[in-house]
Short mmCIF file of C-alpha atoms and ligand atoms in Angstrom, two decimals:
data_model
loop_
_atom_site.label_atom_id
_atom_site.label_comp_id
_atom_site.label_asym_id
_atom_site.label_seq_id
_atom_site.Cartn_x
_atom_site.Cartn_y
_atom_site.Cartn_z
CA MET Q 1 -18.07 2.18 24.30
CA SER Q 2 -21.71 1.26 23.00
CA SER Q 3 -22.99 -1.27 25.92
CA THR Q 4 -25.54 -3.31 23.08
CA ILE Q 5 -23.65 -5.93 20.63
CA TRP Q 6 -24.04 -4.86 17.77
CA SER Q 7 -25.53 -7.64 14.42
CA VAL Q 8 -22.82 -7.42 11.48
CA ASP Q 9 -25.84 -5.67 9.71
CA GLU Q 10 -26.08 -3.16 11.66
CA HIS Q 11 -22.98 -2.26 12.23
CA LEU Q 12 -22.59 -2.01 8.23
CA ASP Q 13 -25.72 -0.17 8.19
CA ASP Q 14 -24.39 2.16 10.21
CA ILE Q 15 -21.18 2.40 7.89
CA LEU Q 16 -22.90 2.79 4.87
CA GLY Q 17 -26.16 5.31 6.39
CA ALA Q 18 -23.02 7.69 6.75
CA VAL Q 19 -21.14 7.63 3.87
CA ARG Q 20 -22.12 9.43 0.82
CA PRO Q 21 -20.62 9.31 -2.47
CA LEU Q 22 -17.97 11.47 -3.93
CA GLU Q 23 -17.93 14.40 -5.63
CA PRO Q 24 -18.37 13.75 -9.52
CA ILE Q 25 -14.80 15.59 -11.38
CA GLU Q 26 -13.79 15.23 -14.54
CA LEU Q 27 -10.81 12.91 -15.43
CA GLN Q 28 -8.93 12.08 -18.22
CA LEU Q 29 -9.69 8.80 -19.84
CA HIS Q 30 -7.29 6.45 -18.49
CA ASP Q 31 -7.62 7.70 -14.98
CA ALA Q 32 -11.55 6.69 -14.76
CA GLN Q 33 -10.74 3.30 -14.92
CA GLY Q 34 -13.19 1.42 -12.30
CA CYS Q 35 -14.95 4.98 -11.80
CA VAL Q 36 -19.15 5.39 -12.11
CA LEU Q 37 -20.01 7.90 -14.72
CA VAL Q 38 -22.22 10.09 -13.63
CA GLU Q 39 -23.29 12.04 -17.00
CA ASP Q 40 -25.33 10.55 -20.40
CA VAL Q 41 -22.43 9.73 -22.78
CA MET Q 42 -23.36 11.16 -26.33
CA VAL Q 43 -22.09 10.26 -29.33
CA GLU Q 44 -21.33 13.67 -31.49
CA ILE Q 45 -19.40 11.67 -34.55
CA ALA Q 46 -21.08 8.79 -36.94
CA LEU Q 47 -18.43 5.55 -36.70
CA PRO Q 48 -17.37 4.40 -38.67
CA PRO Q 49 -16.93 8.29 -39.70
CA PHE Q 50 -17.46 7.10 -43.01
CA ASP Q 51 -17.77 3.79 -45.66
CA ASN Q 52 -14.57 2.29 -45.65
CA SER Q 53 -12.90 -1.40 -46.36
CA SER Q 54 -12.89 -4.35 -44.49
CA MET Q 55 -10.82 -6.18 -46.59
CA ASP Q 56 -6.98 -5.01 -48.37
CA GLY Q 57 -8.62 -5.38 -52.10
CA TYR Q 58 -9.76 -4.30 -54.81
CA ALA Q 59 -12.86 -0.78 -54.68
CA VAL Q 60 -15.28 -2.16 -57.42
CA ARG Q 61 -18.33 -1.62 -59.17
CA VAL Q 62 -20.68 -4.60 -59.00
CA ALA Q 63 -21.46 -4.50 -62.74
CA ASP Q 64 -17.58 -5.00 -63.64
CA VAL Q 65 -17.42 -7.88 -62.34
CA GLU Q 66 -20.45 -10.09 -62.72
CA GLY Q 67 -19.97 -12.99 -64.42
CA ALA Q 68 -16.03 -13.18 -63.14
CA ASP Q 69 -14.52 -16.68 -63.07
CA GLU Q 70 -11.61 -18.73 -62.45
CA GLU Q 71 -11.48 -19.61 -66.31
CA PHE Q 72 -12.66 -15.76 -67.49
CA PRO Q 73 -11.28 -13.30 -65.28
CA VAL Q 74 -12.82 -9.84 -65.37
CA VAL Q 75 -9.45 -7.31 -66.17
CA LEU Q 76 -9.90 -3.88 -64.64
CA THR Q 77 -7.79 -1.04 -64.82
CA VAL Q 78 -6.11 -0.34 -61.71
CA VAL Q 79 -6.42 3.93 -61.08
CA GLY Q 80 -5.26 4.60 -57.71
CA ASP Q 81 -4.52 3.44 -54.43
CA ILE Q 82 -5.90 4.32 -51.21
CA ALA Q 83 -4.10 4.01 -48.28
CA ALA Q 84 -5.77 3.95 -44.48
CA GLY Q 85 -5.66 7.70 -43.20
CA SER Q 86 -6.40 8.84 -46.95
CA ASP Q 87 -9.03 10.64 -48.62
CA GLY Q 88 -9.96 8.89 -51.86
CA LEU Q 89 -8.73 8.32 -55.00
CA ALA Q 90 -6.58 11.73 -55.97
CA GLY Q 91 -8.07 14.39 -57.45
CA ASP Q 92 -11.38 13.32 -55.87
CA ARG Q 93 -12.29 11.54 -58.76
CA SER Q 94 -14.64 9.12 -59.00
CA LEU Q 95 -14.05 5.08 -59.80
CA GLY Q 96 -15.36 4.81 -63.81
CA PRO Q 97 -16.86 2.01 -65.82
CA GLY Q 98 -14.14 -0.92 -66.25
CA GLU Q 99 -12.30 0.58 -63.45
CA ALA Q 100 -10.92 -1.05 -59.98
CA ALA Q 101 -8.53 1.22 -56.80
CA ARG Q 102 -6.51 -0.80 -54.98
CA ILE Q 103 -7.73 -0.81 -51.07
CA MET Q 104 -6.48 -1.39 -47.23
CA THR Q 105 -8.54 -2.81 -44.75
CA GLY Q 106 -10.07 0.85 -43.03
CA ALA Q 107 -9.14 3.09 -45.93
CA PRO Q 108 -12.83 5.13 -47.50
CA LEU Q 109 -14.66 3.79 -50.23
CA PRO Q 110 -13.82 6.11 -52.80
CA ALA Q 111 -16.49 7.63 -54.97
CA GLY Q 112 -18.19 5.72 -57.74
CA ALA Q 113 -17.19 2.13 -55.91
CA GLU Q 114 -19.86 -0.32 -54.64
CA ALA Q 115 -17.93 -2.93 -53.20
CA VAL Q 116 -14.64 -4.61 -52.38
CA VAL Q 117 -13.13 -7.65 -53.89
CA PRO Q 118 -10.73 -8.59 -51.45
CA VAL Q 119 -7.15 -9.71 -52.90
CA GLU Q 120 -7.55 -13.52 -52.51
CA TRP Q 121 -10.48 -13.07 -54.79
CA THR Q 122 -8.23 -11.61 -57.65
CA ASP Q 123 -4.43 -11.62 -59.01
CA GLY Q 124 -3.74 -9.58 -56.88
CA GLY Q 125 -2.81 -6.76 -59.69
CA THR Q 126 -0.39 -6.87 -63.18
CA GLY Q 127 3.52 -6.27 -61.33
CA GLY Q 128 1.98 -6.56 -57.69
CA GLY Q 129 2.46 -9.89 -55.45
CA PRO Q 130 1.31 -9.74 -52.50
CA ALA Q 131 4.98 -8.71 -51.16
CA ASP Q 132 4.08 -5.23 -52.93
CA THR Q 133 0.88 -4.66 -51.64
CA MET Q 134 2.13 -1.58 -48.98
CA ARG Q 135 3.39 -0.17 -52.04
CA SER Q 136 2.05 3.14 -52.46
CA LEU Q 137 0.81 3.14 -56.49
CA ARG Q 138 -0.51 6.54 -55.34
CA GLU Q 139 3.64 7.49 -56.87
CA ALA Q 140 2.83 6.09 -59.95
CA PRO Q 141 1.04 8.40 -62.62
CA GLU Q 142 -2.72 8.05 -61.75
CA GLY Q 143 -4.53 5.00 -64.06
CA ALA Q 144 -0.56 4.31 -64.98
CA GLY Q 145 -0.79 1.60 -62.04
CA GLY Q 146 -1.43 -1.72 -64.35
CA GLU Q 147 -4.78 -3.98 -63.76
CA VAL Q 148 -6.20 -6.22 -62.11
CA ARG Q 149 -7.15 -9.77 -62.83
CA VAL Q 150 -10.43 -10.52 -60.55
CA HIS Q 151 -12.25 -14.51 -60.08
CA ARG Q 152 -15.42 -13.84 -58.17
CA PRO Q 153 -18.38 -11.62 -58.96
CA VAL Q 154 -19.24 -9.15 -55.13
CA GLU Q 155 -22.78 -8.16 -54.32
CA ALA Q 156 -22.82 -4.35 -53.64
CA ARG Q 157 -21.61 -2.90 -50.41
CA ALA Q 158 -19.58 -6.54 -49.68
CA HIS Q 159 -17.09 -6.07 -47.59
CA VAL Q 160 -18.02 -2.22 -46.80
CA ARG Q 161 -18.43 -1.16 -43.12
CA ALA Q 162 -21.53 1.61 -43.69
CA ARG Q 163 -20.97 4.78 -41.85
CA GLY Q 164 -22.77 4.92 -39.14
CA SER Q 165 -22.98 1.45 -38.56
CA ASP Q 166 -21.49 0.89 -35.53
CA VAL Q 167 -23.11 4.41 -33.91
CA LYS Q 168 -24.89 7.71 -35.07
CA PRO Q 169 -24.04 10.76 -34.24
CA GLY Q 170 -26.70 11.65 -30.75
CA ASP Q 171 -26.74 7.96 -29.93
CA LEU Q 172 -26.41 7.22 -26.44
CA ALA Q 173 -23.07 6.00 -26.16
CA LEU Q 174 -23.38 4.81 -22.30
CA SER Q 175 -25.36 5.71 -19.46
CA ALA Q 176 -25.21 7.54 -16.06
CA GLY Q 177 -24.40 4.89 -13.91
CA SER Q 178 -22.07 2.76 -16.16
CA VAL Q 179 -18.97 1.94 -14.42
CA ILE Q 180 -16.29 2.25 -16.97
CA GLY Q 181 -14.36 -0.29 -18.14
CA PRO Q 182 -11.29 -1.69 -21.12
CA PRO Q 183 -14.48 -1.89 -23.79
CA GLN Q 184 -16.24 1.62 -21.85
CA ILE Q 185 -12.23 3.03 -22.68
CA GLY Q 186 -12.62 2.31 -25.69
CA LEU Q 187 -16.18 3.66 -26.59
CA LEU Q 188 -15.07 6.32 -24.93
CA ALA Q 189 -12.12 7.49 -26.98
CA ALA Q 190 -12.88 6.39 -30.05
CA ILE Q 191 -16.11 8.77 -30.29
CA GLY Q 192 -13.56 11.18 -29.62
CA ARG Q 193 -13.94 11.66 -25.60
CA SER Q 194 -10.75 12.80 -23.83
CA THR Q 195 -12.41 12.99 -20.27
CA VAL Q 196 -15.67 11.71 -18.40
CA LYS Q 197 -17.01 13.38 -15.90
CA VAL Q 198 -16.72 10.32 -12.37
CA ARG Q 199 -17.09 9.74 -9.30
CA PRO Q 200 -13.51 9.78 -8.10
CA ARG Q 201 -11.74 6.76 -6.40
CA PRO Q 202 -12.06 7.33 -2.34
CA ARG Q 203 -8.71 7.88 -1.19
CA VAL Q 204 -8.01 5.27 2.45
CA VAL Q 205 -5.42 6.12 4.58
CA VAL Q 206 -4.45 2.52 5.81
CA ILE Q 207 -2.74 3.02 9.41
CA SER Q 208 -1.53 -0.25 11.36
CA THR Q 209 -0.72 0.05 15.85
CA GLY Q 210 1.23 -1.94 17.54
CA SER Q 211 4.89 -1.07 19.31
CA GLU Q 212 5.82 -4.83 18.20
CA LEU Q 213 5.68 -4.01 14.28
CA VAL Q 214 8.58 -4.23 12.72
CA GLN Q 215 8.71 -3.25 8.69
CA PRO Q 216 9.52 -6.37 6.30
CA GLY Q 217 12.82 -6.22 4.90
CA GLU Q 218 13.85 -5.04 8.85
CA GLU Q 219 15.66 -7.63 11.47
CA LEU Q 220 13.29 -9.07 13.33
CA THR Q 221 14.15 -8.56 17.20
CA GLY Q 222 12.76 -10.51 20.60
CA GLY Q 223 9.28 -10.21 20.63
CA ARG Q 224 8.36 -8.33 17.46
CA ILE Q 225 6.65 -9.20 14.50
CA TYR Q 226 6.19 -7.95 10.83
CA ASP Q 227 3.46 -5.49 10.12
CA SER Q 228 1.32 -7.64 7.65
CA ASN Q 229 -2.27 -5.55 8.43
CA SER Q 230 -1.64 -2.76 6.42
CA PHE Q 231 0.26 -4.06 3.41
CA ALA Q 232 -3.04 -6.61 3.27
CA LEU Q 233 -5.73 -3.63 3.88
CA THR Q 234 -3.91 -1.02 0.94
CA ALA Q 235 -3.26 -4.27 -1.24
CA ALA Q 236 -7.55 -5.05 -0.05
CA ALA Q 237 -8.63 -0.73 -0.82
CA LYS Q 238 -6.56 -1.37 -4.48
CA ASP Q 239 -8.34 -4.30 -5.36
CA ALA Q 240 -11.46 -2.74 -3.65
CA GLY Q 241 -11.21 0.03 -6.42
CA ALA Q 242 -9.42 2.86 -4.15
CA ILE Q 243 -6.43 4.74 -3.84
CA ALA Q 244 -4.47 3.54 -1.17
CA TYR Q 245 -2.14 5.34 1.18
CA ARG Q 246 0.03 3.13 3.45
CA VAL Q 247 1.03 5.02 6.25
CA GLY Q 248 2.56 1.53 7.89
CA ALA Q 249 2.29 0.94 12.15
CA VAL Q 250 2.73 3.53 14.28
CA THR Q 251 3.69 2.65 18.38
CA ASP Q 252 1.14 1.78 20.99
CA ASP Q 253 1.14 6.00 22.12
CA ALA Q 254 -2.15 8.05 21.70
CA ASP Q 255 -0.74 10.93 21.51
CA THR Q 256 1.63 9.60 18.10
CA LEU Q 257 -1.68 7.96 16.78
CA ARG Q 258 -3.74 10.89 16.79
CA ALA Q 259 -0.86 13.79 15.20
CA THR Q 260 -0.63 10.64 12.89
CA ILE Q 261 -4.10 10.54 11.82
CA GLU Q 262 -4.52 14.23 11.51
CA ASP Q 263 -1.50 14.55 9.40
CA GLN Q 264 -2.94 12.14 7.51
CA LEU Q 265 -6.58 13.62 7.13
CA ILE Q 266 -5.76 16.15 4.08
CA ARG Q 267 -5.16 13.12 1.94
CA ALA Q 268 -7.56 10.42 3.75
CA ASP Q 269 -12.19 10.30 2.24
CA ILE Q 270 -11.76 7.15 4.53
CA VAL Q 271 -9.25 6.06 7.18
CA VAL Q 272 -8.74 2.79 8.10
CA THR Q 273 -6.92 1.66 11.70
CA THR Q 274 -5.99 -1.80 12.85
CA GLY Q 275 -5.10 -3.14 16.13
CA GLY Q 276 -5.74 -1.95 19.33
CA VAL Q 277 -9.52 -1.39 19.76
CA SER Q 278 -10.39 -4.38 22.58
CA VAL Q 279 -9.94 -4.01 26.53
CA GLY Q 280 -6.23 -4.85 26.73
CA ALA Q 281 -4.28 -2.19 28.39
CA TYR Q 282 -1.98 -0.37 25.51
CA ASP Q 283 -5.62 -0.25 23.65
CA VAL Q 284 -3.89 2.70 21.54
CA VAL Q 285 -6.66 3.39 19.40
CA LYS Q 286 -9.36 3.38 21.55
CA GLU Q 287 -7.55 5.77 23.73
CA ALA Q 288 -6.41 8.13 21.37
CA LEU Q 289 -9.96 8.08 19.80
CA SER Q 290 -12.64 7.69 21.93
CA SER Q 291 -12.04 11.53 23.06
CA VAL Q 292 -11.95 12.91 20.01
CA GLY Q 293 -15.61 13.81 19.19
CA ASP Q 294 -16.65 16.99 19.18
CA GLU Q 295 -19.74 17.33 21.24
CA ASP Q 296 -20.90 20.47 19.44
CA GLU Q 297 -20.46 18.26 16.00
CA PRO Q 298 -23.62 15.56 15.80
CA GLY Q 299 -21.99 11.75 14.49
CA SER Q 300 -18.28 13.46 14.98
CA GLY Q 301 -16.21 10.82 17.06
CA ILE Q 302 -15.76 7.12 17.15
CA ASP Q 303 -18.01 4.42 18.73
CA PHE Q 304 -16.26 1.64 19.56
CA ARG Q 305 -18.46 -1.49 20.07
CA LYS Q 306 -18.92 -5.05 20.26
CA LEU Q 307 -20.56 -6.68 17.31
CA ALA Q 308 -21.77 -10.36 17.31
CA MET Q 309 -19.45 -12.23 14.29
CA GLN Q 310 -15.94 -14.35 15.01
CA PRO Q 311 -13.56 -13.10 14.05
CA GLY Q 312 -14.11 -9.16 14.81
CA LYS Q 313 -15.16 -8.56 17.44
CA PRO Q 314 -13.90 -5.79 18.68
CA GLN Q 315 -15.10 -2.37 15.75
CA GLY Q 316 -14.73 1.69 16.10
CA PHE Q 317 -16.28 3.72 13.34
CA GLY Q 318 -17.21 7.43 13.34
CA SER Q 319 -16.11 10.34 11.54
CA ILE Q 320 -13.20 12.59 12.96
CA GLY Q 321 -11.43 15.94 11.53
CA PRO Q 322 -13.51 19.08 10.14
CA ASP Q 323 -14.75 17.16 6.86
CA HIS Q 324 -16.36 14.40 8.83
CA THR Q 325 -14.25 11.68 7.16
CA PRO Q 326 -15.27 8.31 7.63
CA LEU Q 327 -12.89 6.55 10.48
CA LEU Q 328 -13.06 2.59 11.00
CA ALA Q 329 -11.00 1.31 13.44
CA LEU Q 330 -10.13 -2.34 12.60
CA PRO Q 331 -8.93 -5.50 15.48
CA GLY Q 332 -5.44 -6.16 15.06
CA ASN Q 333 -6.02 -9.72 14.76
CA PRO Q 334 -4.62 -9.97 10.66
CA VAL Q 335 -7.67 -12.63 10.08
CA SER Q 336 -10.10 -10.34 11.67
CA SER Q 337 -8.54 -7.21 10.00
CA TYR Q 338 -8.74 -8.94 6.84
CA ILE Q 339 -12.18 -10.02 7.02
CA SER Q 340 -13.91 -6.88 8.52
CA PHE Q 341 -12.07 -5.13 5.95
CA GLU Q 342 -14.02 -7.53 3.44
CA LEU Q 343 -17.43 -6.89 5.76
CA PHE Q 344 -17.01 -3.02 6.33
CA VAL Q 345 -14.37 -1.24 4.63
CA ARG Q 346 -15.07 -2.51 1.25
CA PRO Q 347 -18.99 -1.88 1.01
CA ALA Q 348 -17.80 1.97 2.06
CA ILE Q 349 -15.48 2.34 -0.47
CA ARG Q 350 -17.95 0.88 -3.21
CA ALA Q 351 -20.55 3.30 -1.31
CA LEU Q 352 -18.27 6.24 -1.79
CA MET Q 353 -17.33 5.47 -5.47
CA GLY Q 354 -21.27 5.03 -6.18
CA LEU Q 355 -21.50 2.12 -6.65
CA LYS Q 356 -24.93 0.07 -7.10
CA GLU Q 357 -23.51 -3.22 -5.96
CA VAL Q 358 -21.04 -3.02 -2.28
CA ASN Q 359 -21.23 -6.32 -2.03
CA ARG Q 360 -18.92 -9.47 -2.40
CA PRO Q 361 -21.04 -11.81 -4.53
CA THR Q 362 -22.81 -14.97 -2.26
CA VAL Q 363 -23.14 -18.11 -3.20
CA ARG Q 364 -24.67 -21.28 -1.55
CA ALA Q 365 -22.11 -24.63 -1.37
CA THR Q 366 -22.36 -27.65 0.20
CA LEU Q 367 -20.49 -28.21 3.18
CA GLU Q 368 -17.33 -30.60 2.39
CA ALA Q 369 -15.02 -31.70 5.87
CA ASP Q 370 -13.51 -34.33 8.07
CA LYS Q 371 -15.87 -33.54 10.89
CA ALA Q 372 -18.51 -31.15 11.95
CA LEU Q 373 -17.79 -27.63 12.64
CA SER Q 374 -18.10 -25.48 15.82
CA SER Q 375 -19.88 -22.26 15.78
CA PRO Q 376 -20.42 -19.32 18.85
CA SER Q 377 -23.59 -19.10 19.79
CA GLY Q 378 -25.02 -16.23 19.19
CA ARG Q 379 -22.47 -14.86 16.76
CA ARG Q 380 -21.75 -14.82 12.93
CA GLN Q 381 -18.56 -16.83 12.10
CA PHE Q 382 -16.85 -16.74 9.24
CA LEU Q 383 -14.49 -19.12 8.23
CA ARG Q 384 -11.59 -19.54 5.41
CA GLY Q 385 -12.61 -21.76 2.73
CA THR Q 386 -11.93 -22.58 -0.62
CA TYR Q 387 -14.97 -22.98 -3.13
CA ASP Q 388 -15.22 -25.30 -5.80
CA ALA Q 389 -17.78 -23.76 -8.04
CA GLU Q 390 -17.83 -26.61 -10.21
CA ALA Q 391 -18.89 -29.26 -7.26
CA GLY Q 392 -20.66 -26.58 -6.28
CA THR Q 393 -18.78 -27.22 -2.63
CA VAL Q 394 -16.77 -25.69 0.19
CA THR Q 395 -13.77 -27.15 2.08
CA PRO Q 396 -12.47 -24.87 5.06
CA VAL Q 397 -9.03 -23.71 5.91
CA GLY Q 398 -6.84 -23.63 8.66
CA GLY Q 399 -8.71 -23.55 11.83
CA SER Q 400 -10.77 -20.47 13.18
CA GLY Q 401 -7.82 -19.10 14.72
CA SER Q 402 -7.84 -15.69 13.69
CA HIS Q 403 -3.99 -15.45 13.47
CA LEU Q 404 -3.45 -17.77 10.79
CA ILE Q 405 -2.47 -15.73 7.73
CA ALA Q 406 -1.15 -18.57 5.72
CA ALA Q 407 -4.59 -20.22 6.22
CA LEU Q 408 -6.13 -17.06 4.43
CA ALA Q 409 -3.45 -16.51 1.93
CA HIS Q 410 -4.82 -20.03 0.32
CA SER Q 411 -8.65 -19.56 1.10
CA ASP Q 412 -10.79 -17.95 -2.10
CA ALA Q 413 -13.83 -17.21 0.63
CA LEU Q 414 -15.91 -17.03 3.61
CA ILE Q 415 -17.67 -19.87 4.92
CA VAL Q 416 -20.73 -18.12 6.87
CA LEU Q 417 -22.40 -20.04 10.26
CA PRO Q 418 -24.87 -18.02 10.81
CA GLU Q 419 -25.19 -16.67 14.86
CA ASP Q 420 -27.92 -19.55 15.86
CA VAL Q 421 -25.51 -22.24 14.12
CA THR Q 422 -23.14 -24.06 17.27
CA SER Q 423 -22.19 -26.58 14.89
CA ALA Q 424 -22.58 -27.85 11.23
CA GLU Q 425 -22.17 -30.92 9.77
CA PRO Q 426 -20.47 -31.97 6.78
CA GLY Q 427 -23.18 -31.93 4.43
CA THR Q 428 -25.48 -28.94 5.23
CA ASP Q 429 -25.60 -26.31 3.06
CA THR Q 430 -24.08 -23.20 3.96
CA GLU Q 431 -23.64 -19.29 2.51
CA VAL Q 432 -20.28 -18.19 1.19
CA ILE Q 433 -18.87 -14.55 0.61
CA LEU Q 434 -16.61 -15.58 -2.85
CA LEU Q 435 -13.47 -13.45 -2.58
CA ARG Q 436 -12.96 -13.90 -5.80
P1 AMP E 1 -4.58 -5.38 19.37
O1 AMP E 1 -5.60 -5.72 18.71
O2 AMP E 1 -3.20 -4.56 19.03
O3 AMP E 1 -4.58 -6.28 20.75
O4 AMP E 1 -3.68 -7.01 18.40
C1 AMP E 1 -4.03 -8.19 17.82
C2 AMP E 1 -3.05 -9.39 17.61
O5 AMP E 1 -2.88 -8.94 16.73
C3 AMP E 1 -2.12 -9.05 18.50
O6 AMP E 1 -0.95 -10.30 18.71
C4 AMP E 1 -0.65 -8.17 17.88
O7 AMP E 1 0.37 -8.10 17.54
C5 AMP E 1 -1.53 -8.98 15.95
N1 AMP E 1 -1.47 -8.18 15.24
C6 AMP E 1 -2.02 -6.24 15.45
N2 AMP E 1 -1.67 -5.51 14.48
C7 AMP E 1 -0.46 -6.42 13.51
C8 AMP E 1 -0.44 -5.92 12.15
N3 AMP E 1 -0.34 -4.32 11.43
N4 AMP E 1 0.34 -7.04 11.46
C9 AMP E 1 0.06 -8.00 11.98
N5 AMP E 1 -0.28 -8.76 13.31
C10 AMP E 1 -0.74 -8.26 14.26
MG1 MG E 2 -1.82 -3.90 19.33
#
């Protein structure tokens, strides 16, 4: 147990100084969502891969429809039908003077064609109204598709999406360090990539401690409470981008806890415990982990310390097991554990992922309250609040009690009152951490 009091920033720096980004692995696209890319992804094909139509209509030669209007439409011979997925006109034939090919959106522009006339600028072709649009003229003999009347001229390349107008071979699709979100997955798929090299999601094991804890859904008997921490923190770990495993509640028995943690190390990139870190008689996490450090291994073992913050004063941090897996021992009060997670575990998860931005965004806001808020001297206080972006205000929800789970559930921000502040008047400009 360190006798010195650690500041919030010192504790966070200690954690971030110890966690290293996870080794990259090759993942299938859908598994890479939210992960950080560690390679530059180059484009190997053109997108679109070929000139194609952006409309349902008729592929034409520009000179043929010059001067066309409603009164004097140009009549063209329909020589074929080109659906998306087809390879141009049958027999590799190109479009000759006076000819048109019916073409669907996304279908390749046939050789000889210079533009597409949208179907709305035509009579839809002889015998072929809109309902008939999808009928394959390729079933009919070539050139026997009838005629189309075109009511308007088109410029060269009109309604044509040029080959390579999106990306070209040799272009940089995504650079190393990019975060893979849905549009990035779309681009990777569009250029034909099925896997990418990324840092994987960290696997977070969440263990709550306390002989008083009962699993939700079971009967609550005298003196017992439902285990909410393991649920909240597993959800928070997922929200931070991790793969989260909820082990649930372990009784206040040091040997059981040690055995549970050892069992879990196999699937953990980081272990989070709640409860049992203060100075009570049953402070099981402290009892179980104070002794796990191997004297010969520098940096191994868990250090239990006091932080200059409220809530969340008692905290443990260190590494455990053969792989020196980081372990954060958070206090047991639900609000304390949740805020500790937000301030320390979330950044650690994001550092393991290789993300540059590990902290929640902060803003300044005007404190909206009926009366002044009091705050302990020498401790950074984190109060729950609701943030109004439009008004630029933040309003406290509930009090400072670290058991007030409902208030936490009704807040979307943390109001930060610095160490030297003992009272914050309504109207004060305050720092706010945005939780959503
Ligand atoms: P501890 O730090 O273990 O003494 O716990 C502090 C307070 O938080 C006690 O009132 C515990 O009952 C409560 N607490 C601890 N763990 C949990 C949990 N997983 N869910 C809900 N409350 C808890
Ligand atoms: Mg306890």
